[in-house]
Short mmCIF file of C-alpha atoms in Angstrom, two decimals:
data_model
loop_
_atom_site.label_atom_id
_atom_site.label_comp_id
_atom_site.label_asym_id
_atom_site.label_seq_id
_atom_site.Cartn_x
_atom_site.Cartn_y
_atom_site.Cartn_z
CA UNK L 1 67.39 128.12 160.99
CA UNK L 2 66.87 129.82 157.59
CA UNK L 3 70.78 131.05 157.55
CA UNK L 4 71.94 127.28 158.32
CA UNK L 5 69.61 125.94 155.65
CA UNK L 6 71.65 128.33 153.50
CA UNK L 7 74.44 127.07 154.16
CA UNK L 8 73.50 123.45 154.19
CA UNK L 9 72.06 121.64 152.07
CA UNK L 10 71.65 118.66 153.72
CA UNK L 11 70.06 120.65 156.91
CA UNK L 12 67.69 122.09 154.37
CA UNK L 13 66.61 118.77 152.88
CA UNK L 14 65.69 117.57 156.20
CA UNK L 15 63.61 120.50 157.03
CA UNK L 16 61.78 119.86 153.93
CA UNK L 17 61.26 116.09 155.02
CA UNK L 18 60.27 116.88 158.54
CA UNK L 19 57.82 119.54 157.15
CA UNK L 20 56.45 116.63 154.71
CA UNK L 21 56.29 113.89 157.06
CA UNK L 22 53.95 116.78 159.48
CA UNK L 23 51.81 116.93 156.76
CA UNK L 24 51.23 113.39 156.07
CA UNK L 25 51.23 112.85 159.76
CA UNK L 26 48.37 114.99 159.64
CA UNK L 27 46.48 113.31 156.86
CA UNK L 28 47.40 109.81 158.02
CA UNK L 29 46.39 110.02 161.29
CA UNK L 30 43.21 111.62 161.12
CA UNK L 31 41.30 108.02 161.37
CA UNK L 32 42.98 106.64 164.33
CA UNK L 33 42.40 110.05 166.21
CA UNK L 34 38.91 110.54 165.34
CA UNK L 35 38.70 106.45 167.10
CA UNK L 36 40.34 107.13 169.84
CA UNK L 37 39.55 110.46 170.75
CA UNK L 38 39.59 110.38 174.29
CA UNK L 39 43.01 108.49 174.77
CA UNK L 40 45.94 110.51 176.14
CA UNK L 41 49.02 107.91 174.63
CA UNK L 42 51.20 108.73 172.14
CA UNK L 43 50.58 104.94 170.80
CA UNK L 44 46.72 106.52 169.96
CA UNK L 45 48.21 108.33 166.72
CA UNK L 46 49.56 105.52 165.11
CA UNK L 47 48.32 102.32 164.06
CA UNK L 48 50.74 99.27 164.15
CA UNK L 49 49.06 96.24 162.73
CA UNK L 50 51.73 94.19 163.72
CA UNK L 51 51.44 91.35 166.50
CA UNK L 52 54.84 92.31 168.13
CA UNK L 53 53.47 95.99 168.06
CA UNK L 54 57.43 96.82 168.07
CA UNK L 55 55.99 100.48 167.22
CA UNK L 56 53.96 101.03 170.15
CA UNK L 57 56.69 99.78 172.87
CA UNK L 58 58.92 102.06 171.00
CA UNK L 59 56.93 104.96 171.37
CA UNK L 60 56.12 103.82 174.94
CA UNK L 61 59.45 103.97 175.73
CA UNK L 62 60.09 107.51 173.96
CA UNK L 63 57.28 108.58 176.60
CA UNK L 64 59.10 107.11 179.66
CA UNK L 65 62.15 108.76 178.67
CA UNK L 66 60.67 112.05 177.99
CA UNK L 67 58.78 112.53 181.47
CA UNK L 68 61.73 111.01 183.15
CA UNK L 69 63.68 113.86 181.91
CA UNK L 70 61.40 116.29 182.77
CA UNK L 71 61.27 115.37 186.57
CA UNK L 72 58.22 112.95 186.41
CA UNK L 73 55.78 115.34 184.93
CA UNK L 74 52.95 113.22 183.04
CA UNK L 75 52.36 114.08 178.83
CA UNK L 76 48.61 113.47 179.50
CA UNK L 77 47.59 116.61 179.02
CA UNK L 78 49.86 117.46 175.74
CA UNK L 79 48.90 114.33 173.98
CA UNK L 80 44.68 115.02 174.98
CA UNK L 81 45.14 118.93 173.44
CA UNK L 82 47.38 117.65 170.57
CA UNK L 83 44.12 115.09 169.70
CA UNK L 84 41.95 117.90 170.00
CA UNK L 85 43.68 119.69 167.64
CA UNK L 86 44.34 117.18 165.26
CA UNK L 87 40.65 116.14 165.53
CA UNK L 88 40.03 120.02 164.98
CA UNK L 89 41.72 120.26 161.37
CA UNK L 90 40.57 116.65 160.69
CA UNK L 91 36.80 118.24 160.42
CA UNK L 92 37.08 121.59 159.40
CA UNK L 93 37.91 122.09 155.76
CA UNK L 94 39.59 125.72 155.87
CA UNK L 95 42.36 124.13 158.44
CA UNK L 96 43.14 121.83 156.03
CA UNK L 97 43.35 123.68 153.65
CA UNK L 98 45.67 126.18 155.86
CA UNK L 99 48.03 123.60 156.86
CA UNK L 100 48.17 122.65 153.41
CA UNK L 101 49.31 125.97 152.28
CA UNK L 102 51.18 126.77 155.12
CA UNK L 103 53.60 123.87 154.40
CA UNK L 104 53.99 124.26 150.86
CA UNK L 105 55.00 128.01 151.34
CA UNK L 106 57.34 126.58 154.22
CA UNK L 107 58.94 124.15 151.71
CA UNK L 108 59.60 126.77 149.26
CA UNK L 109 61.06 129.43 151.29
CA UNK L 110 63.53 126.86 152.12
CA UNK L 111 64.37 126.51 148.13
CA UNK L 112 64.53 130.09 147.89
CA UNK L 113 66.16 130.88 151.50
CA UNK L 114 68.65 133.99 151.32
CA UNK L 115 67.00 135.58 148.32
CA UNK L 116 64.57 138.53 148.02
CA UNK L 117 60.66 137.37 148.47
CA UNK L 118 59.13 137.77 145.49
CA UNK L 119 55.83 139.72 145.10
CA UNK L 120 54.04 136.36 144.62
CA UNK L 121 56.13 134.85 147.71
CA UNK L 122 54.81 138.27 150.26
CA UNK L 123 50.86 137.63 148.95
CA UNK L 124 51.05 134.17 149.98
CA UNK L 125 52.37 134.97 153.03
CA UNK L 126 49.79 137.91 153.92
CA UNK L 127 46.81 135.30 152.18
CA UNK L 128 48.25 133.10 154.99
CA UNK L 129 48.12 135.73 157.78
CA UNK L 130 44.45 137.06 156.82
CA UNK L 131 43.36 133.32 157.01
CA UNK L 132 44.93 132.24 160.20
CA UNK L 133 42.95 135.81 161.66
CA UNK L 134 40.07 134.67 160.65
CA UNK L 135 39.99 131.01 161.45
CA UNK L 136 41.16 131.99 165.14
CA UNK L 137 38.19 134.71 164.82
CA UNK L 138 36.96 134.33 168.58
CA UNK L 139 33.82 136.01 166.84
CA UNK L 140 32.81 132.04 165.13
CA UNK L 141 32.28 129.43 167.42
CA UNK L 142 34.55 127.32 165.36
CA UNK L 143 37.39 130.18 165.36
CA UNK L 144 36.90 130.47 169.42
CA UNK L 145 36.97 126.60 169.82
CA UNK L 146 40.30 126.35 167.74
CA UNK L 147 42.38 129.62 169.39
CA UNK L 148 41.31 127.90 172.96
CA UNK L 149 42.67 124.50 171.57
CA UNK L 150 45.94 125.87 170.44
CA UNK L 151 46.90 128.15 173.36
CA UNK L 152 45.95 125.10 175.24
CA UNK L 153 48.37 122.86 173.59
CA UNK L 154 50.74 125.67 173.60
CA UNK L 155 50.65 126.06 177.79
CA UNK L 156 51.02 121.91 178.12
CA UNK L 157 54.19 122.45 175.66
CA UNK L 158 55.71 125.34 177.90
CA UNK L 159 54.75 124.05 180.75
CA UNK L 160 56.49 120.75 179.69
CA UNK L 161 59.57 122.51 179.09
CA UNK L 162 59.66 124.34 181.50
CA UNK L 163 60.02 121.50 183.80
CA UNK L 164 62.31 120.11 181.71
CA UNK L 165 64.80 123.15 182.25
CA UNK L 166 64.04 122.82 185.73
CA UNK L 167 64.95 118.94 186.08
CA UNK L 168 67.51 118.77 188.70
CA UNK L 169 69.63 116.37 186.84
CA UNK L 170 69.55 117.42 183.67
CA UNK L 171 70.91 120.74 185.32
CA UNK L 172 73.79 118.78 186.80
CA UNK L 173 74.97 117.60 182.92
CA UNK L 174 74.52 121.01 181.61
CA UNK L 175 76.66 122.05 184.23
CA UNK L 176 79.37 119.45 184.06
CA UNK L 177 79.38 119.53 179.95
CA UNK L 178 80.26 123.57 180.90
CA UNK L 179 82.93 122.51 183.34
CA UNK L 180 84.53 120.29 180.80
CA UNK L 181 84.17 122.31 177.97
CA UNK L 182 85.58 124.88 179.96
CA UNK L 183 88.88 123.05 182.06
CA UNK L 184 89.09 121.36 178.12
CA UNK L 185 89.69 125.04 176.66
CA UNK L 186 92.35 125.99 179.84
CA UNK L 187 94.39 122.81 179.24
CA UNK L 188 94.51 123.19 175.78
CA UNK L 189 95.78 126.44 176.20
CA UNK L 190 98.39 124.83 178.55
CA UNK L 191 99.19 122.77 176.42
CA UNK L 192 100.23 125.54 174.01
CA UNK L 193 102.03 127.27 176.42
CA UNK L 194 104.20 124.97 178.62
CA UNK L 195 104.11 121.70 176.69
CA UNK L 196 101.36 118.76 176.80
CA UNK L 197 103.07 116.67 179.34
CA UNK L 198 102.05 119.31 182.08
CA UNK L 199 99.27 120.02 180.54
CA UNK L 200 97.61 116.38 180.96
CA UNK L 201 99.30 116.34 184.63
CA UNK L 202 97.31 119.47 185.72
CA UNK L 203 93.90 117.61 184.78
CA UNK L 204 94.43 114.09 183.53
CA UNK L 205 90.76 113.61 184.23
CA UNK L 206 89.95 116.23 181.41
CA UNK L 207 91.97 113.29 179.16
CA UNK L 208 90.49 110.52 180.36
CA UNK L 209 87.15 112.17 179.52
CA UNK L 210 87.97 112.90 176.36
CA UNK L 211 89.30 109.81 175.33
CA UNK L 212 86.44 107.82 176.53
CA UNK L 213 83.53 109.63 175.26
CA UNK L 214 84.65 112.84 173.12
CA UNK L 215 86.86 110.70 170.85
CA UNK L 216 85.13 108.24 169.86
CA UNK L 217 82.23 110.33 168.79
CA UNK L 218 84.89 112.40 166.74
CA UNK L 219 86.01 109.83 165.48
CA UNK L 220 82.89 108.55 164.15
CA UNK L 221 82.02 111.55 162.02
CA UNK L 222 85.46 111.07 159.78
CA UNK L 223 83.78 108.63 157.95
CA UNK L 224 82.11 111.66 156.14
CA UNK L 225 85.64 112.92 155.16
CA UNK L 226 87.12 111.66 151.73
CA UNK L 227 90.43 110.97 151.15
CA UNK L 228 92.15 112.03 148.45
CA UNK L 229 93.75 109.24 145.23
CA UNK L 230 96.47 106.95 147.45
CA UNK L 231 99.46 105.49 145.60
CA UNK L 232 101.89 102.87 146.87
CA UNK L 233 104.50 102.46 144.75
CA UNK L 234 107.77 99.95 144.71
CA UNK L 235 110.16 98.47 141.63
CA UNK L 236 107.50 95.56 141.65
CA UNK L 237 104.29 96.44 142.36
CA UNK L 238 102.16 99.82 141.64
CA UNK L 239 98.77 99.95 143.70
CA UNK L 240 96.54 103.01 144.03
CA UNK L 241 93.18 103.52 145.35
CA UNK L 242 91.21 106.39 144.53
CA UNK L 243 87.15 107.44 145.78
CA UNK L 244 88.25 106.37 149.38
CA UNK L 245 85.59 107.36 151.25
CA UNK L 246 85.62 105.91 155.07
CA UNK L 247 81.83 104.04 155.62
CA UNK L 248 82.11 103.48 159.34
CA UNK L 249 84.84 104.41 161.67
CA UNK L 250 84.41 103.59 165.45
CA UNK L 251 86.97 103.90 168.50
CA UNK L 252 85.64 101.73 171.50
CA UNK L 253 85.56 103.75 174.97
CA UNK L 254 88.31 102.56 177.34
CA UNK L 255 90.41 101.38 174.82
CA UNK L 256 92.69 104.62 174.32
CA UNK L 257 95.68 104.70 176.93
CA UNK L 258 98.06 107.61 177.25
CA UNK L 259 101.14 107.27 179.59
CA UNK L 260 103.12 110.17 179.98
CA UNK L 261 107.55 110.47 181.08
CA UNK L 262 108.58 114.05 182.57
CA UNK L 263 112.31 115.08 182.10
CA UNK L 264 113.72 117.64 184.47
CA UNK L 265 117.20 118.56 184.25
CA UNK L 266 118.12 121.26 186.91
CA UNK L 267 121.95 123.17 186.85
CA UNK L 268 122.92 124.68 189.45
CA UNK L 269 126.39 125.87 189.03
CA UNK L 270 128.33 127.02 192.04
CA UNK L 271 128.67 130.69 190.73
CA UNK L 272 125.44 131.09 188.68
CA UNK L 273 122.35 131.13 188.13
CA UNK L 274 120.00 127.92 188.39
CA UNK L 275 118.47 127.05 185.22
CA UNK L 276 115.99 124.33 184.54
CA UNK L 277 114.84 122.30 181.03
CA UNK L 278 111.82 120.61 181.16
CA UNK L 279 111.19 118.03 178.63
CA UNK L 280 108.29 114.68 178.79
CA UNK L 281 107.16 111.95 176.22
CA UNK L 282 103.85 111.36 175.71
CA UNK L 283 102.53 107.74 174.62
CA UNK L 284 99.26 107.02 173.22
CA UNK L 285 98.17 103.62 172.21
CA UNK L 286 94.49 103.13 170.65
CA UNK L 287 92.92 99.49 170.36
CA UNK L 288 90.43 98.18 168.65
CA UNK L 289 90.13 101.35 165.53
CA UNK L 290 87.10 99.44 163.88
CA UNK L 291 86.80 100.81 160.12
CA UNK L 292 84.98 99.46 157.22
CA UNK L 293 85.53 100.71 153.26
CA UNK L 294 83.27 99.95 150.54
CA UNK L 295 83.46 100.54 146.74
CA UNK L 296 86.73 101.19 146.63
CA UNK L 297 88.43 102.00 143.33
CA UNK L 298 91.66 100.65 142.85
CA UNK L 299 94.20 100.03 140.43
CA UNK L 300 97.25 97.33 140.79
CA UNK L 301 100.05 96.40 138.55
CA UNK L 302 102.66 93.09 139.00
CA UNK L 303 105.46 94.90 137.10
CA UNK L 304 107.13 91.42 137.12
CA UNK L 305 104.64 89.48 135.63
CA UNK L 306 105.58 87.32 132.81
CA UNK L 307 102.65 85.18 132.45
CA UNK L 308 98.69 86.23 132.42
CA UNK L 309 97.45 89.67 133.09
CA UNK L 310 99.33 91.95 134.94
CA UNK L 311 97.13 95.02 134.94
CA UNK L 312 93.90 95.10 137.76
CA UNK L 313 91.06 97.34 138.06
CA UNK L 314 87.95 97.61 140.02
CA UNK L 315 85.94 98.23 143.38
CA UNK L 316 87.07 96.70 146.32
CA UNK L 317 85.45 96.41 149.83
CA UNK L 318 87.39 95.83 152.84
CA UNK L 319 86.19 95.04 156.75
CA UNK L 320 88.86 95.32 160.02
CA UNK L 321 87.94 92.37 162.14
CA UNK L 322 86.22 93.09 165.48
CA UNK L 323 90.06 93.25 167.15
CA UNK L 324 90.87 96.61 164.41
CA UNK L 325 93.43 98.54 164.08
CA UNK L 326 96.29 99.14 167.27
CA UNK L 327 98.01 102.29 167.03
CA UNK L 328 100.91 103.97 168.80
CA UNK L 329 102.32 107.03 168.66
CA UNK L 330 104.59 108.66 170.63
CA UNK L 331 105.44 112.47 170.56
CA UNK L 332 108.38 113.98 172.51
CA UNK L 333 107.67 117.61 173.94
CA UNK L 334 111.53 119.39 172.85
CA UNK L 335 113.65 120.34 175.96
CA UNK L 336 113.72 124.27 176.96
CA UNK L 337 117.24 124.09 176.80
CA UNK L 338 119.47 126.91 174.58
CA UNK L 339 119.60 123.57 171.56
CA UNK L 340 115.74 122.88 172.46
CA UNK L 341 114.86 126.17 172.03
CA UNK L 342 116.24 127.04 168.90
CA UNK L 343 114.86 123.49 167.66
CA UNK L 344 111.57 124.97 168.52
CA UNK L 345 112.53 127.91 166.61
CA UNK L 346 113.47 125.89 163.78
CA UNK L 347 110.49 123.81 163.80
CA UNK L 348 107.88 126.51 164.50
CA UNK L 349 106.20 123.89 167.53
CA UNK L 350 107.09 122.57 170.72
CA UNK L 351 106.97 118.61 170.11
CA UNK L 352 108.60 116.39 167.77
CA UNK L 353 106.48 112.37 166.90
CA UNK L 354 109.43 109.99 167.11
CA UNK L 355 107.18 107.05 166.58
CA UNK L 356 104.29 106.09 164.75
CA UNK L 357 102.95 102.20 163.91
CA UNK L 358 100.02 100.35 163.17
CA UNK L 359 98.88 96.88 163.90
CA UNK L 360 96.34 95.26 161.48
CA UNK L 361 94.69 92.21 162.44
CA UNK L 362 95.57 89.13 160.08
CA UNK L 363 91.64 88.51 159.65
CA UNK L 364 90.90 91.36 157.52
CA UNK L 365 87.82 90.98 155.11
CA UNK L 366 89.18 91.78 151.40
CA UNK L 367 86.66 91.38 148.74
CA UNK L 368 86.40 92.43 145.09
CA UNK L 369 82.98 93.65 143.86
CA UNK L 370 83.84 94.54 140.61
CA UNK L 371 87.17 94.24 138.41
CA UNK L 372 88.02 93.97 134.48
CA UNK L 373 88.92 90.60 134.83
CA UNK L 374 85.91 88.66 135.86
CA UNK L 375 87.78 85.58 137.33
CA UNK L 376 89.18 87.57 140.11
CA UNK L 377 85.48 88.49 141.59
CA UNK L 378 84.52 84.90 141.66
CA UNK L 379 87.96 84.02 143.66
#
C-alpha cells in the first residue's frame, strides 16, 4: 500500500480521505450508537432524517449483498462488536485520544511515504505503541474489556471472510476470470504466431467475451487519456483543437461484431512439394461509441472570408447522440506466400488495415461555452 501511494498520488489522496472520513465516522456517530446500543443493523450508525430514508435502504441493500456473497452468513454479530467498540472509544477519553493520534500519524506517513522516518516520526510511533499496551492492559478492567471487544470484532471479521472465500459461487468466478485470463493470454500468443484469423477460430468465445464485457470497461477508462493539439487543415479553412481531454467514453455490450474470411491456397505440383499460404480478413464493426467532450479549446479560421470576422477562439462542448459513433475496420492478415513473406519482412508485422471509417450521427450536440466573439455563444 505504502509503495503504490508512492507512486500515486491520487491512491494516496484517497487513503488520506478514507482515513479522515474513519475519524469523523467515529466522532459523528458516537450519538446514534450510544441510542441504539443494542441494535445489530448497519442503518443503527447513521442517522438519515429524511422521509424517503434513501440512506438506510441503501445500506440495507449493501447488507443483503454482502451476506449473499458470503453464502448466507448473517453480519449480526460484526455490526453488535463493531457498536461495542465504537461505544468503547465513545466513553473512554485515552481511546480517543489514540485514534486521534493514530490517524494523524497515518495521514502523515502517507505525505512522507518512501523517505527516512524522522526521529520525531519513530517517537510518535513508539508513544503510539506504549499507549495501545497499556490501554489493552488486561491488568485494568477497562484495558481487559477493550482487548476482549477487539479480538471479538476481529473473529466476526475473519470469520466473515472466511466464508466469503469459501462461497461456492464466488469460487466459480474466480475460477472462470482465471480460465479467461488464461485461454485470453494463449490466443493472444496465437495470434502472434499464426495470424489472428486462427487465432479467434480456436476460441471465438474468448472474443465474444471480451468484446462484451472487457471492452467496454477499457474503453471507459480512455477518457482519462489526453490527446495531444489536433489540426485540420485545407486551402479554406484552418481548425485546431487543443486540451482535448475525453469526459465520458462508453461502448455498449453486444454492440461490437467481428466476422472473420480464411484464405487457403494449396499447390500441389505434380513433381513437388505441396505448399500451402494461409491468409483471412478480419472485420470489426462497433455501434453505438457514446463519447462526450467538454471545454474544448479550439481555434478556426475562414481563410475566404471577406466580410466580418474571420478568426474564432474559445471552449467548445460537444455530445454524440445516444446512436454514437459506428466504426469499421477491417485488417487483412498478409499471405505466407514467398511475396507475403517478405511483405512481412518489410513491414515488421503480420497484418495490413485496408479499411478504416466512421459514422457520426447527424444529431450531434455542438455548443460554444466561451469564444472572443460574444455573438457566437448566444447563437
Amino acid at each position: 500500500i505504502a509503495k503504490h501511494a508512492q507512486e500515486n498520488e491520487e491512491y494516496r489522496q484517497s487513503l488520506d480521505t478514507i482515513f479522515s472520513l474513519i475519524q469523523k465516522w467515529i466522532k459523528v456517530t458516537g450519538d446514534t450508537v450510544e441510542i441504539n446500543a443494542d441494535s445489530t443493523s448497519l442503518e443503527s450508525f447513521i442517522q438519515d432524517a429524511t422521509e424517503e430514508k434513501h440512506l438506510h435502504k441503501a445500506l440495507h441493500c449493501i447488507r443483503t449483498l454482502a451476506e449473499k456473497i458470503s453464502g448466507g452468513k448473517s453480519l449480526d454479530g460484526v455490526f453488535k462488536s463493531l457498536h461495542t467498540c465504537v461505544i468503547d472509544i465513545r466513553r473512554d477519553s485515552s481511546l480517543q485520544s489514540w485514534m486521534n493520534d493514530f490517524f494523524a500519524y497515518m495521514k502523515k506517513n502517507l505525505e512522507n511515504v518512501g523517505q527516512v522516518d524522522s526521529e520525531e516520526a519513530t517517537k510518535q510511533r513508539e508513544d503510539l505503541k506504549r499507549r495501545w499496551e497499556a490501554l489493552t492492559d488486561p491488568n485494568s478492567d477497562s484495558g481487559r474489556k477493550w482487548k476482549e471487544d477487539v479480538a471479538l470484532l476481529r473473529k466476526e471479521l475473519r470469520d466473515f471472510e472466511q466464508r466469503i472465500e469459501k462461497d461456492p459461487e464466488l469460487q466459480a468466478i474466480r475460477k472462470a476470470h482465471a480460465k479467461f485470463a488464461d485461454d485470453l493470454q494463449k490466443t493472444l500468443f496465437n495470434a502472434a504466431a499464426t495470424g489472428l484469423q486462427l487465432a479467434l477460430d480456436q476460441a471465438s468465445w474468448v472474443w465474444q467475451d471480451f468484446f462484451n464485457v472487457y471492452l467496454p470497461r477499457i474503453v471507459g477508462t480512455l477518457k482519462d487519456i489526453p490527446i495531444p493539439r489536433t489540426e485540420f487543415k485545407d486551402p479554406e479553412t484552418e481548425f485546431v483543437l487543443e486540451d482535448l481531454d475525453i469526459s465520458s467514453l462508453s461502448l455498449l455490450p453486444g454492440h461490437v461484431f467481428i466476422r472473420n474470411i480464411t484464405d487457403v491456397d494449396v499447390t500441389a505440383p505434380e513433381h513437388g512439394e505441396t505448399k500451402t499460404a494461409v491468409g483471412s480478413l478480419t472485420h470489426i464493426h462497433a455501434k453505438a461509441v457514446q463519447m462526450q467532450l467538454k471545454e474544448v479549446s479550439f481555434y478556426y479560421n475562414d481563410k475566404t472570408a471577406t466580410v466580418g470576422p474571420a478568426e474564432f477562439s474559445g471552449l467548445v462542448e460537444v455530445t454524440l447522440p445516444p446512436q454514437g459513433v459506428d466504426v469499421e475496420v477491417k485488417v487483412r492478415m498478409i499471405p505466407s506466400t514467398p511475396e507475403g513473406l517478405a511483405q512481412r519482412e518489410q513491414q515488421r508485422g503480420f497484418h495490413r488495415i485496408e479499411h478504416v471509417s466512421a459514422r457520426v450521427n447527424e444529431d450531434v450536440s455542438f455548443a460554444i461555452k466561451e469564444s472572443n466573439h460574444p455573438v457566437i455563444v448566444s447563437v
